[in-house]
CSV table of C-alpha atoms in Angstrom, one decimal:
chain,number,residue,atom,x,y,z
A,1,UNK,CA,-26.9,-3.2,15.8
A,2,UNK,CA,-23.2,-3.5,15.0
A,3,UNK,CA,-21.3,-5.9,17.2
A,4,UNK,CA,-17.1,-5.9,17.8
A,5,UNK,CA,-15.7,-9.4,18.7
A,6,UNK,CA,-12.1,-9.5,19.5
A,7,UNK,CA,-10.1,-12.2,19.1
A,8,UNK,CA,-6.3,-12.7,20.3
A,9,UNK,CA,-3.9,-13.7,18.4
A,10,UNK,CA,-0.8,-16.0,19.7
A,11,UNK,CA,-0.7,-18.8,17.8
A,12,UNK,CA,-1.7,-19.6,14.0
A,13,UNK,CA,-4.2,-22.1,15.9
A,14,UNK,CA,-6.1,-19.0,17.2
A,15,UNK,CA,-7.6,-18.3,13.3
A,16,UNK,CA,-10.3,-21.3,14.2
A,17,UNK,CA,-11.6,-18.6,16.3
A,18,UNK,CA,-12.6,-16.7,13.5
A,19,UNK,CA,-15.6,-19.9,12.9
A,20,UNK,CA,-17.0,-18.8,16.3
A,21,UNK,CA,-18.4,-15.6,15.2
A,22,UNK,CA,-18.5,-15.7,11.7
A,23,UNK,CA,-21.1,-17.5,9.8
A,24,UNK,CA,-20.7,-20.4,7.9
A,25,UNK,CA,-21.9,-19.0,4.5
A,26,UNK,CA,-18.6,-16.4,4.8
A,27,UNK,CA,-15.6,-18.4,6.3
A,28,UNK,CA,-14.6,-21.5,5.8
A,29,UNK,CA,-11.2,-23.4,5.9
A,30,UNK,CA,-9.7,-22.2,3.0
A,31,UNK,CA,-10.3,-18.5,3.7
A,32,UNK,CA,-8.8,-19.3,7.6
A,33,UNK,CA,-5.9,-20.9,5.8
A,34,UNK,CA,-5.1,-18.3,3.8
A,35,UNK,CA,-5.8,-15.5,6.4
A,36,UNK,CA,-3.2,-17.4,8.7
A,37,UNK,CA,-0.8,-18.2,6.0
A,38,UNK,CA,-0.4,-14.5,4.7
A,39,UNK,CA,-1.2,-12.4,7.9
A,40,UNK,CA,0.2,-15.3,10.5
A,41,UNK,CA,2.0,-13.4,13.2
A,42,UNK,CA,2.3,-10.2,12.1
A,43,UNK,CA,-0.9,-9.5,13.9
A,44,UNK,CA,-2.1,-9.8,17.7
A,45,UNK,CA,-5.1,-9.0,17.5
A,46,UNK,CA,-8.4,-9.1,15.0
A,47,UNK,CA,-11.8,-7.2,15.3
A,48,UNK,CA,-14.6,-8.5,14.0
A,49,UNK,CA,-17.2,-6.5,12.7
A,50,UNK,CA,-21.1,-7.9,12.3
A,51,UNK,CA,-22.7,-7.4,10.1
A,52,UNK,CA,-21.4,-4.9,7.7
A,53,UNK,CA,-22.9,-3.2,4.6
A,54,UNK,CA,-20.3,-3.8,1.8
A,55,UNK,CA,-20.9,-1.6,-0.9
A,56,UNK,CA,-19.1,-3.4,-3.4
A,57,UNK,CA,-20.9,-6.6,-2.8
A,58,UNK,CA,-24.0,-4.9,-2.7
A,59,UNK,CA,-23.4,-3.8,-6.2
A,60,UNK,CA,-22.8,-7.5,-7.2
A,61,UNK,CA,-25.5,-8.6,-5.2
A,62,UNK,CA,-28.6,-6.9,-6.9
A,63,UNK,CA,-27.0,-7.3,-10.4
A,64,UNK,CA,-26.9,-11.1,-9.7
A,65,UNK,CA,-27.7,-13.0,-6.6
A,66,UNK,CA,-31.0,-11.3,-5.7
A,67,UNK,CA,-32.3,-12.8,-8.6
A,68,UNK,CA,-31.3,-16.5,-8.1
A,69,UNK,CA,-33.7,-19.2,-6.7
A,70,UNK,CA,-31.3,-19.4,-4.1
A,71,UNK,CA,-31.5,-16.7,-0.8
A,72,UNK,CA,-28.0,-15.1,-0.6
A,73,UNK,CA,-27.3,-13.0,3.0
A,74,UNK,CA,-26.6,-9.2,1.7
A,75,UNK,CA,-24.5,-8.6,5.0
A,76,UNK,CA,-20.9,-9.4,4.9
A,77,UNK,CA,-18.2,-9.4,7.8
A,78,UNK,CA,-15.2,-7.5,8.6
A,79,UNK,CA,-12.1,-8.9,10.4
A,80,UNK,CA,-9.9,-5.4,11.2
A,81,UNK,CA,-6.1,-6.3,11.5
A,82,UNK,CA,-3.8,-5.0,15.1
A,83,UNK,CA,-1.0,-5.5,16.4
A,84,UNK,CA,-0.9,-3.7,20.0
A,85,UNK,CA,-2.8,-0.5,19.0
A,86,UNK,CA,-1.5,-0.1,15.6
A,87,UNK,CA,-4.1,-0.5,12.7
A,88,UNK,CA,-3.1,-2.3,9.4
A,89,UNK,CA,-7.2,-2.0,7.8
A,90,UNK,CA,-9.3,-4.7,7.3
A,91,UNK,CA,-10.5,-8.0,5.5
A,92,UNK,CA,-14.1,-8.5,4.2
A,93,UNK,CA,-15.7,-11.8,3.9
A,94,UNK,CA,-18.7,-12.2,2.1
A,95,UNK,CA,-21.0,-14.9,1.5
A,96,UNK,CA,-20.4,-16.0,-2.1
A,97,UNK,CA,-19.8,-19.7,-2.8
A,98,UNK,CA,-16.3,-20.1,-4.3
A,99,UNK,CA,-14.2,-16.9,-3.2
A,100,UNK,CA,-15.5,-15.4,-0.1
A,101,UNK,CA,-12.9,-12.8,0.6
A,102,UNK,CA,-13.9,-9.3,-0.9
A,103,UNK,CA,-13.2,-5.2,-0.8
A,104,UNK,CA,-9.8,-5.5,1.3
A,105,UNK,CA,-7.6,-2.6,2.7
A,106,UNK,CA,-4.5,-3.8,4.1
A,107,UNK,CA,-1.7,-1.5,4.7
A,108,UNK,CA,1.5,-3.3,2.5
A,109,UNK,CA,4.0,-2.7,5.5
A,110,UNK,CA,2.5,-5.9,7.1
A,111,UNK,CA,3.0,-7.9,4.0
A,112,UNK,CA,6.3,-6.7,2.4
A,113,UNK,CA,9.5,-7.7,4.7
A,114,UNK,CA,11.5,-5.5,2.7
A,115,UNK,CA,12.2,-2.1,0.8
A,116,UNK,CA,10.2,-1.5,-1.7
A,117,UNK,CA,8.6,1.1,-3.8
A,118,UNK,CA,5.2,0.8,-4.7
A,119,UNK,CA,1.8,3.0,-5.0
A,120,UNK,CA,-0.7,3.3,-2.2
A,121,UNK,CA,-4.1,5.8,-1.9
A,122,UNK,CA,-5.5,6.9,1.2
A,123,UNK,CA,-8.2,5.0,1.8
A,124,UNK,CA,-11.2,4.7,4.4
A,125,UNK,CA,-11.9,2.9,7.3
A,126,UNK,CA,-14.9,3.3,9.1
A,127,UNK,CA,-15.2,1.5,12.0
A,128,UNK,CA,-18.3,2.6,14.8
A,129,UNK,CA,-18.6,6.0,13.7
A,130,UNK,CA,-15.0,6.5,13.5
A,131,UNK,CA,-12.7,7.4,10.5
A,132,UNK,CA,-9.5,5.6,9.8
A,133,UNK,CA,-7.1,6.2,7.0
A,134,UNK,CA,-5.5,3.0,5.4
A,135,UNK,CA,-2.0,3.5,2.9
A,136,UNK,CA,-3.6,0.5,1.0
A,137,UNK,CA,-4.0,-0.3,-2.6
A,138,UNK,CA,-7.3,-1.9,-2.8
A,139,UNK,CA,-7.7,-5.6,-3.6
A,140,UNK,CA,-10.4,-8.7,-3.4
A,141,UNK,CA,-10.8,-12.0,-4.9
A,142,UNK,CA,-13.4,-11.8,-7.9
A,143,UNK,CA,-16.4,-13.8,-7.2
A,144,UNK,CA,-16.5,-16.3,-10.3
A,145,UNK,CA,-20.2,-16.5,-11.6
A,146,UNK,CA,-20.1,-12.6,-12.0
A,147,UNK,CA,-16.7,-11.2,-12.2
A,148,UNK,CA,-12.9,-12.0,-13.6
A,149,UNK,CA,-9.6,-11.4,-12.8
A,150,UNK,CA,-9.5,-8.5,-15.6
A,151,UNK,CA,-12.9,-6.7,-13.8
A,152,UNK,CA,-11.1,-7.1,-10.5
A,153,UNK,CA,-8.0,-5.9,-11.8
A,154,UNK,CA,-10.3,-3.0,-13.4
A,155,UNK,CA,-11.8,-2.3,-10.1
A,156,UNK,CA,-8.4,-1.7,-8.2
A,157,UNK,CA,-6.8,0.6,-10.9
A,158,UNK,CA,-10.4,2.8,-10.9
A,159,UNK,CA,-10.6,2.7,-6.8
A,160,UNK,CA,-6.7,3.8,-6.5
A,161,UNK,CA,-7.4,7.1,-8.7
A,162,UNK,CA,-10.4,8.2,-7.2
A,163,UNK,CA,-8.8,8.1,-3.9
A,164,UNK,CA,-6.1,9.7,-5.2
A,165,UNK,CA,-6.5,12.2,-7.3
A,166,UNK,CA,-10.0,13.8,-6.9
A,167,UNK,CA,-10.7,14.5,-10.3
A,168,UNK,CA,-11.8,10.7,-10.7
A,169,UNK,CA,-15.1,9.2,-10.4
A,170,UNK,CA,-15.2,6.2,-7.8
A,171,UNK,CA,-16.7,2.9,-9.0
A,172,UNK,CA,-17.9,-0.2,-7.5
A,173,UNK,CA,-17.2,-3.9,-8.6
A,174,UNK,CA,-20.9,-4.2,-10.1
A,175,UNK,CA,-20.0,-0.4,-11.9
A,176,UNK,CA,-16.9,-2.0,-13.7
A,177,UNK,CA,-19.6,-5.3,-15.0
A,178,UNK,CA,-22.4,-3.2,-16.2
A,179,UNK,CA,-20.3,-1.0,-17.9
A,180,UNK,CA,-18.1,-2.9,-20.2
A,181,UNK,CA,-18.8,-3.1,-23.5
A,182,UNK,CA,-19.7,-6.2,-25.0
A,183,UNK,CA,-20.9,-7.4,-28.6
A,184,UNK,CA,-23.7,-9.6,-28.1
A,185,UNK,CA,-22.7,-11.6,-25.6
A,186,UNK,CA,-23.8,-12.0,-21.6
A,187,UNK,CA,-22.0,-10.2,-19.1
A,188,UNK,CA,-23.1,-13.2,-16.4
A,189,UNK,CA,-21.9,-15.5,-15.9
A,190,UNK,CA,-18.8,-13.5,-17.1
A,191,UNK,CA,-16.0,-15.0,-19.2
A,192,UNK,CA,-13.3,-12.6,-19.1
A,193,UNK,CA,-12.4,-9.4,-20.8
A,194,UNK,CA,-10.1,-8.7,-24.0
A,195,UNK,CA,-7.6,-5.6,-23.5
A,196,UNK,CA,-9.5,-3.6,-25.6
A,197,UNK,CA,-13.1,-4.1,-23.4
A,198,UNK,CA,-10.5,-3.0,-20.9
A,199,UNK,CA,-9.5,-0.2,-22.4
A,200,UNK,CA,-12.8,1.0,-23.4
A,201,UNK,CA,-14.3,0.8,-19.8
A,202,UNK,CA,-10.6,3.2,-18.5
A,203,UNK,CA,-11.5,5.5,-21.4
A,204,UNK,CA,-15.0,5.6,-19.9
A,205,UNK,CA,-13.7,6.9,-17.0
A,206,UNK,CA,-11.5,9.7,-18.4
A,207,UNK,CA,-8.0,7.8,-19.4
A,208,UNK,CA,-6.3,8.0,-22.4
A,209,UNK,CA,-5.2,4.4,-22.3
A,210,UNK,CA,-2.4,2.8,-24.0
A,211,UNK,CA,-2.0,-0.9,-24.9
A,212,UNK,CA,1.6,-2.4,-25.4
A,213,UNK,CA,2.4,-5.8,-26.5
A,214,UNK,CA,5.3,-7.7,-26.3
A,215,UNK,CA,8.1,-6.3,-27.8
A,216,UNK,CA,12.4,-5.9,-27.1
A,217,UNK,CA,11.3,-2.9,-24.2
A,218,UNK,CA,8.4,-4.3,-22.6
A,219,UNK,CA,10.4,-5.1,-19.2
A,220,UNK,CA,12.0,-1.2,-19.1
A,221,UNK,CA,8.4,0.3,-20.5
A,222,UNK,CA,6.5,-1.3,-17.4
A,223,UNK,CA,9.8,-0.3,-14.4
A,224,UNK,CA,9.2,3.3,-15.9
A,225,UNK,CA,5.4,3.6,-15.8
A,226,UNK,CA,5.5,2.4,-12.9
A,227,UNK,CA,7.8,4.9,-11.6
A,228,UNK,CA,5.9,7.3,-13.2
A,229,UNK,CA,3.0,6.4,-10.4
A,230,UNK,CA,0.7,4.7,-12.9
A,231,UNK,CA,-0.7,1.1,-11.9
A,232,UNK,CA,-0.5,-1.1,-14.9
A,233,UNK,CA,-3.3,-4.1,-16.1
A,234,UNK,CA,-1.1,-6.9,-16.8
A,235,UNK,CA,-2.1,-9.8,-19.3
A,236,UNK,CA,0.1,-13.0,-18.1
A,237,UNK,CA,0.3,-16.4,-20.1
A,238,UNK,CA,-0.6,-18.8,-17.8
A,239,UNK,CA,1.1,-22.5,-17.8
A,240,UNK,CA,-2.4,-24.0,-19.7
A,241,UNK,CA,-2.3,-21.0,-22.4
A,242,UNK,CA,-4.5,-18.8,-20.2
A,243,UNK,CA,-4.6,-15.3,-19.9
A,244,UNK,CA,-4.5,-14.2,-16.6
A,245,UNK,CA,-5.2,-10.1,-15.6
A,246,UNK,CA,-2.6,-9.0,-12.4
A,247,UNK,CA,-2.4,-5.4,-11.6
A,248,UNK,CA,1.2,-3.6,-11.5
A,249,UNK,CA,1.5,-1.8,-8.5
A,250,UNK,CA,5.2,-1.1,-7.8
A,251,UNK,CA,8.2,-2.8,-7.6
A,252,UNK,CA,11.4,-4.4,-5.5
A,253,UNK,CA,14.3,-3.1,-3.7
A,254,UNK,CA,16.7,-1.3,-5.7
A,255,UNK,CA,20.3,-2.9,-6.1
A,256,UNK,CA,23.0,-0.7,-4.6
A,257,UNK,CA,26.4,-0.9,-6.6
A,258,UNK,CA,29.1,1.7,-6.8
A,259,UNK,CA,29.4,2.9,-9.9
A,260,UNK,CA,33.1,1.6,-10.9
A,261,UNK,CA,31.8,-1.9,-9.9
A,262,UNK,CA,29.6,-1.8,-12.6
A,263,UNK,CA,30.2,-3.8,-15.5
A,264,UNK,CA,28.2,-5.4,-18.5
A,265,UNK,CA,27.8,-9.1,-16.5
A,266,UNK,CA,24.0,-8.0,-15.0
A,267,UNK,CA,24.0,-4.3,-16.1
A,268,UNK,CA,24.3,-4.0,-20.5
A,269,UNK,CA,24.9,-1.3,-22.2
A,270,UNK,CA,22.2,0.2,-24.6
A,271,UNK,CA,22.7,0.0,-28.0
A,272,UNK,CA,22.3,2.7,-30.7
A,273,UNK,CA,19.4,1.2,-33.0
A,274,UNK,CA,21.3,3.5,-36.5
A,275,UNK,CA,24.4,1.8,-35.5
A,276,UNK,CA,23.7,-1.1,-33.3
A,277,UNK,CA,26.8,0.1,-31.3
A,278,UNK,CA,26.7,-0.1,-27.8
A,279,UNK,CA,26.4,3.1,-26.1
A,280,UNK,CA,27.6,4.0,-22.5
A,281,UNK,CA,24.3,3.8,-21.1
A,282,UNK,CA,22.7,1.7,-18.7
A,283,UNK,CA,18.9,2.2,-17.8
A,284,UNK,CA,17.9,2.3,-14.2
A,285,UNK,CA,15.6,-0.1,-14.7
A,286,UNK,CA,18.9,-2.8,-15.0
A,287,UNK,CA,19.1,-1.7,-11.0
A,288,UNK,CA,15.5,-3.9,-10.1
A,289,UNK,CA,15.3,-7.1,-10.1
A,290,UNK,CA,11.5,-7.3,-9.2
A,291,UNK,CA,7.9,-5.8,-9.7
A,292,UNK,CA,4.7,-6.0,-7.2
A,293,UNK,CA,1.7,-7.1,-8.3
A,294,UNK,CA,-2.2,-7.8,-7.0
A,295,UNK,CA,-3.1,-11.1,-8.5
A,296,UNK,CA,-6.7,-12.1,-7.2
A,297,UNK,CA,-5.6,-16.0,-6.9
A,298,UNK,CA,-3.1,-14.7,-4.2
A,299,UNK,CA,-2.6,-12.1,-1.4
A,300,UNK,CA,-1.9,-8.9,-2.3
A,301,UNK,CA,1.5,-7.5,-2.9
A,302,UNK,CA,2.7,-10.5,-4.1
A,303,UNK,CA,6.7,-10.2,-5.7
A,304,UNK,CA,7.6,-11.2,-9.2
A,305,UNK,CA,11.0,-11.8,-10.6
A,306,UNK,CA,12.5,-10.4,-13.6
A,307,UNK,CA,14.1,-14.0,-14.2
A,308,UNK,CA,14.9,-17.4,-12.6
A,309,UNK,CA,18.1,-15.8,-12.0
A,310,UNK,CA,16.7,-13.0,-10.2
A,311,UNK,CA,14.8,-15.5,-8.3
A,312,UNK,CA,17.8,-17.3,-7.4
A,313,UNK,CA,19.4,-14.4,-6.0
A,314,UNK,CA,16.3,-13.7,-3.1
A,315,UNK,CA,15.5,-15.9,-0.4
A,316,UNK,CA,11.9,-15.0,-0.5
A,317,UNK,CA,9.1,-18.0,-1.5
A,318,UNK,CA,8.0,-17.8,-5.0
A,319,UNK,CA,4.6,-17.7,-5.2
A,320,UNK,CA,3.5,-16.8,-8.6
A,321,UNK,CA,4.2,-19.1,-11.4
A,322,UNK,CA,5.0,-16.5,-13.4
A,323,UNK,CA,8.1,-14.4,-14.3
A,324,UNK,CA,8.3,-10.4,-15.7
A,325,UNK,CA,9.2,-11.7,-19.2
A,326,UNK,CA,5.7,-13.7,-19.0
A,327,UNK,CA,3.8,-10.7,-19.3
A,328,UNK,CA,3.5,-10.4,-22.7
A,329,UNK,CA,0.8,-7.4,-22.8
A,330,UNK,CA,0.2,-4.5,-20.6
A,331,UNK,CA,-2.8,-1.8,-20.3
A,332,UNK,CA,-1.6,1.8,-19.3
A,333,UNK,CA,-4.3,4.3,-17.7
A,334,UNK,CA,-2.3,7.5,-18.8
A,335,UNK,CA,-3.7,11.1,-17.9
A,336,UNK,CA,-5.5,12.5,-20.9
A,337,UNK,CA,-2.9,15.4,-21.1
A,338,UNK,CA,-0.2,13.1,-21.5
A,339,UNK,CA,0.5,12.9,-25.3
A,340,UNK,CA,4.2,11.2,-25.2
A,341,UNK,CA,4.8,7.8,-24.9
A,342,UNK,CA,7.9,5.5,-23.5
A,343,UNK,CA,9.3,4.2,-26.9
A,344,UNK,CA,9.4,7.7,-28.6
A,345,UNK,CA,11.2,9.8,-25.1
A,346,UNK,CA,14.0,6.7,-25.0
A,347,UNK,CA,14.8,6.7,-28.6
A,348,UNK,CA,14.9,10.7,-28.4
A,349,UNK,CA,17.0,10.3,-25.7
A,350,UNK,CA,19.8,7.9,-26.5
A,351,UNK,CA,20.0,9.7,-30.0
A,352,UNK,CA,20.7,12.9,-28.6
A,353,UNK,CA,23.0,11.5,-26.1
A,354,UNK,CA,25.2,8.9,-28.4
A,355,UNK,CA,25.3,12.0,-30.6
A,356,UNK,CA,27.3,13.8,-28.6
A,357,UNK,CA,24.5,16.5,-28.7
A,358,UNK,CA,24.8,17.2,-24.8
A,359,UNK,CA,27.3,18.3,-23.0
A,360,UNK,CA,29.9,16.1,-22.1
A,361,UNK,CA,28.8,13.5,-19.0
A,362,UNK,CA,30.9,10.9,-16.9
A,363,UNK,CA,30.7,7.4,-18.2
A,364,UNK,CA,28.7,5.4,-17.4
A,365,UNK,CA,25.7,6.8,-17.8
A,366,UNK,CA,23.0,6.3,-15.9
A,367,UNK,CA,19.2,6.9,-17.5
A,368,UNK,CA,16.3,6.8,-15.8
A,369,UNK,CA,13.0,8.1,-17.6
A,370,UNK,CA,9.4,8.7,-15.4
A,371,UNK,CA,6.5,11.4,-16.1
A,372,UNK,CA,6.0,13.9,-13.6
A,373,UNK,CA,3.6,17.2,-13.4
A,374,UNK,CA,5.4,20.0,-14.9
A,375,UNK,CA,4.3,21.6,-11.4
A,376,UNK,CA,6.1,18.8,-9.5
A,377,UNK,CA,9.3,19.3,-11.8
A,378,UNK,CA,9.3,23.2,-10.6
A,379,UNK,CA,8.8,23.1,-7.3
A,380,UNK,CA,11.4,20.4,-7.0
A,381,UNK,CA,13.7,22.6,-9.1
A,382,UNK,CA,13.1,25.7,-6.7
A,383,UNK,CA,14.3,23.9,-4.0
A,384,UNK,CA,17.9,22.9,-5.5
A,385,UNK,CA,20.7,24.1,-4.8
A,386,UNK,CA,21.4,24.8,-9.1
A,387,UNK,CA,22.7,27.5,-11.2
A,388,UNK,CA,20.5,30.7,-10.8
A,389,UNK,CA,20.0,31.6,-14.1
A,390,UNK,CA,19.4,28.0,-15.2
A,391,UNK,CA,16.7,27.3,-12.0
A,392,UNK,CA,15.3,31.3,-13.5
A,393,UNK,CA,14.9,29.9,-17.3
A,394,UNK,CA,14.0,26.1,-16.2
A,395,UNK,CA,10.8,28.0,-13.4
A,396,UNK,CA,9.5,30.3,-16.1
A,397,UNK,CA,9.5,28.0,-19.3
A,398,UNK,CA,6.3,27.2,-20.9
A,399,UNK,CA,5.6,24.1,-20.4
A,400,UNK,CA,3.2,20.5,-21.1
A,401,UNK,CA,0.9,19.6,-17.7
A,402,UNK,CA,2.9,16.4,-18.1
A,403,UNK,CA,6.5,16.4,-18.8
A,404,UNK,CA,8.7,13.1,-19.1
């Protein structure tokens, strides 16, 4: 039998309710800290749900706890987020010994005070028989004696597709450890993945995956990918020479500046690799100042700054000891049917534009590069207001599935 307990919330004192009807194997001071800290109050009211079936632990569970000396529960808990009667999806705790807060849904609105642009799936809620759909993208802690932040990281990117696009197989956190691929070594206790186990286990699941390493674009690649609408697996050097796994989910608000304002202080020019002249151009990607990721040591939707400059400029806490620059390697899930990357579309594009091989444009020059469906790109066409004959030749031109 399921049971609902509701617990009010009007003070950050009201989280040591959460104790009263949640067992002590799945809540304990730190997960009530953190609960309180992030979530505060943003929320009124909490649900908790007992005992629920969590699929995802479940896969971890026979893969690894059934088997120790030690009895594990199987059941986990639920703690669904309100405020009045609006629904912001859920928490799961789970009864693991280090990280106890698993498969989590939580809509970003309640987390991100202000504009930003990020990717979200529809995802399920299922609370007594009823159906609720969550704009989340999904996120947990990994539970340390079987998964790392790269599986975790894996777990979210493979969840967001298959509830996105249904042409994507869903998998579960134990799916993501049993599948990797791994040269004679044990997959429990787990020590963390290399980009290419990564890539392997995306490829697996129908990608045609792209690994980047540092290099003079790495900051404009990852802006344009994710504009594009593809989450990225970030690898970030960690203050003790770490790698740490974060996944790229969106990014800040975009600075507004008229356009004669602009000048080469905060917004440079692009220069013309032949010539190493500077060009007219500015990217877009100058304009943002800040990506979102999912790091499982925080809460999701966590903000990262370009620079300690950038970071200057905003009043928000800094949270992550990390900077954009510090992610030195990134792992892109791209479509099978996309066959062009960043690198060879901007130097394509700046060539034919320095060259005067286009028709004659105001200066500057604003560029901003993302992949779209060639589907997408028509219908958006039919529906401005353009030249006739150029909206005739642009609707019935052969193209790519995937144009940039």
């Amino acid at each position: 039998m399921i049971i609902l307990n509701s617990i009010k919330i009007q003070s950050l004192n009201d989280y040591q309710k959460l104790k009263n009807g949640i067992s002590g194997s799945h809540i304990d001071n730190v997960v009530i800290d953190e609960i309180s800290h992030y979530i505060g109050l943003k929320c009124n009211k909490l649900i908790i749900e007992n005992p629920y079936s969590d699929r995802d632990f479940l896969s971890t569970y026979y893969i690894h706890y059934a088997r120790k000396f030690k009895k594990f529960d199987k059941r986990s808990y639920r703690i669904h987020l309100f405020r009045d009667d609006l629904y912001f999806g859920f928490i799961t705790l789970r009864p693991t010994c280090k990280r106890k807060i698993g498969r989590s849904y939580i809509n970003p609105s309640l987390l991100i005070p202000m504009k930003s642009y990020l990717m979200t799936a529809p995802l399920k809620a299922n609370i007594v028989g009823q159906d609720i759909m969550i704009d989340a993208f999904p996120w947990m802690h990994q539970e340390p004696d079987v998964t790392s932040c790269s599986h975790v990281a894996l777990w979210e990117v493979l969840r967001y597709f298959s509830n996105k696009h249904s042409r994507y197989s869903d998998a579960n956190i134990g799916d993501v450890v049993e599948k990797i691929q791994l040269n004679h070594e044990r997959k429990i206790p787990s020590k963390g993945l290399r980009c290419e186990q990564i890539s392997d286990l995306l490829t697996q699941y129908g990608f045609s995956t792209l690994i980047r390493r540092g290099s003079e674009n790495i900051e404009n690649e990852i802006f344009t990918y994710i504009e594009s609408g593809l989450p990225l697996i970030g690898v970030v050097k960690t203050k003790k020479d770490d790698a740490h796994a974060v996944t790229i989910i969106g990014h800040g608000p975009i600075c507004e500046i008229e356009i004669e304002k602009i000048n080469d202080t905060f917004y440079e020019r692009v220069k013309y690799k032949k010539s190493n002249q500077k060009t007219d151009i500015i990217l877009s990607t100058k304009f943002i100042d800040s990506i979102i990721v999912n790091d499982d040591n925080l809460f999701p939707y966590r903000m990262v700054y370009k620079d300690i400059k950038a970071l200057e400029r905003t009043s928000e806490k800094y949270e992550p000891q990390y900077i954009i620059q510090g992610i030195n390697t990134f792992i892109i899930p791209l479509y099978e049917n996309m066959k062009i990357t960043y690198n060879e579309v901007y130097n394509r594009s700046i060539s034919l534009i320095h060259e005067g091989n286009l028709p004659d444009l105001p200066s500057p020059k604003i560029l901003r590069f993302f992949i779209t469906s060639s589907n997408s790109f028509k219908k958006e066409i039919s529906n401005r207001g353009i030249c006739s004959k150029l909206r005739k030749i642009m609707l019935t031109l052969d193209m790519p599935k995937f144009i940039w």
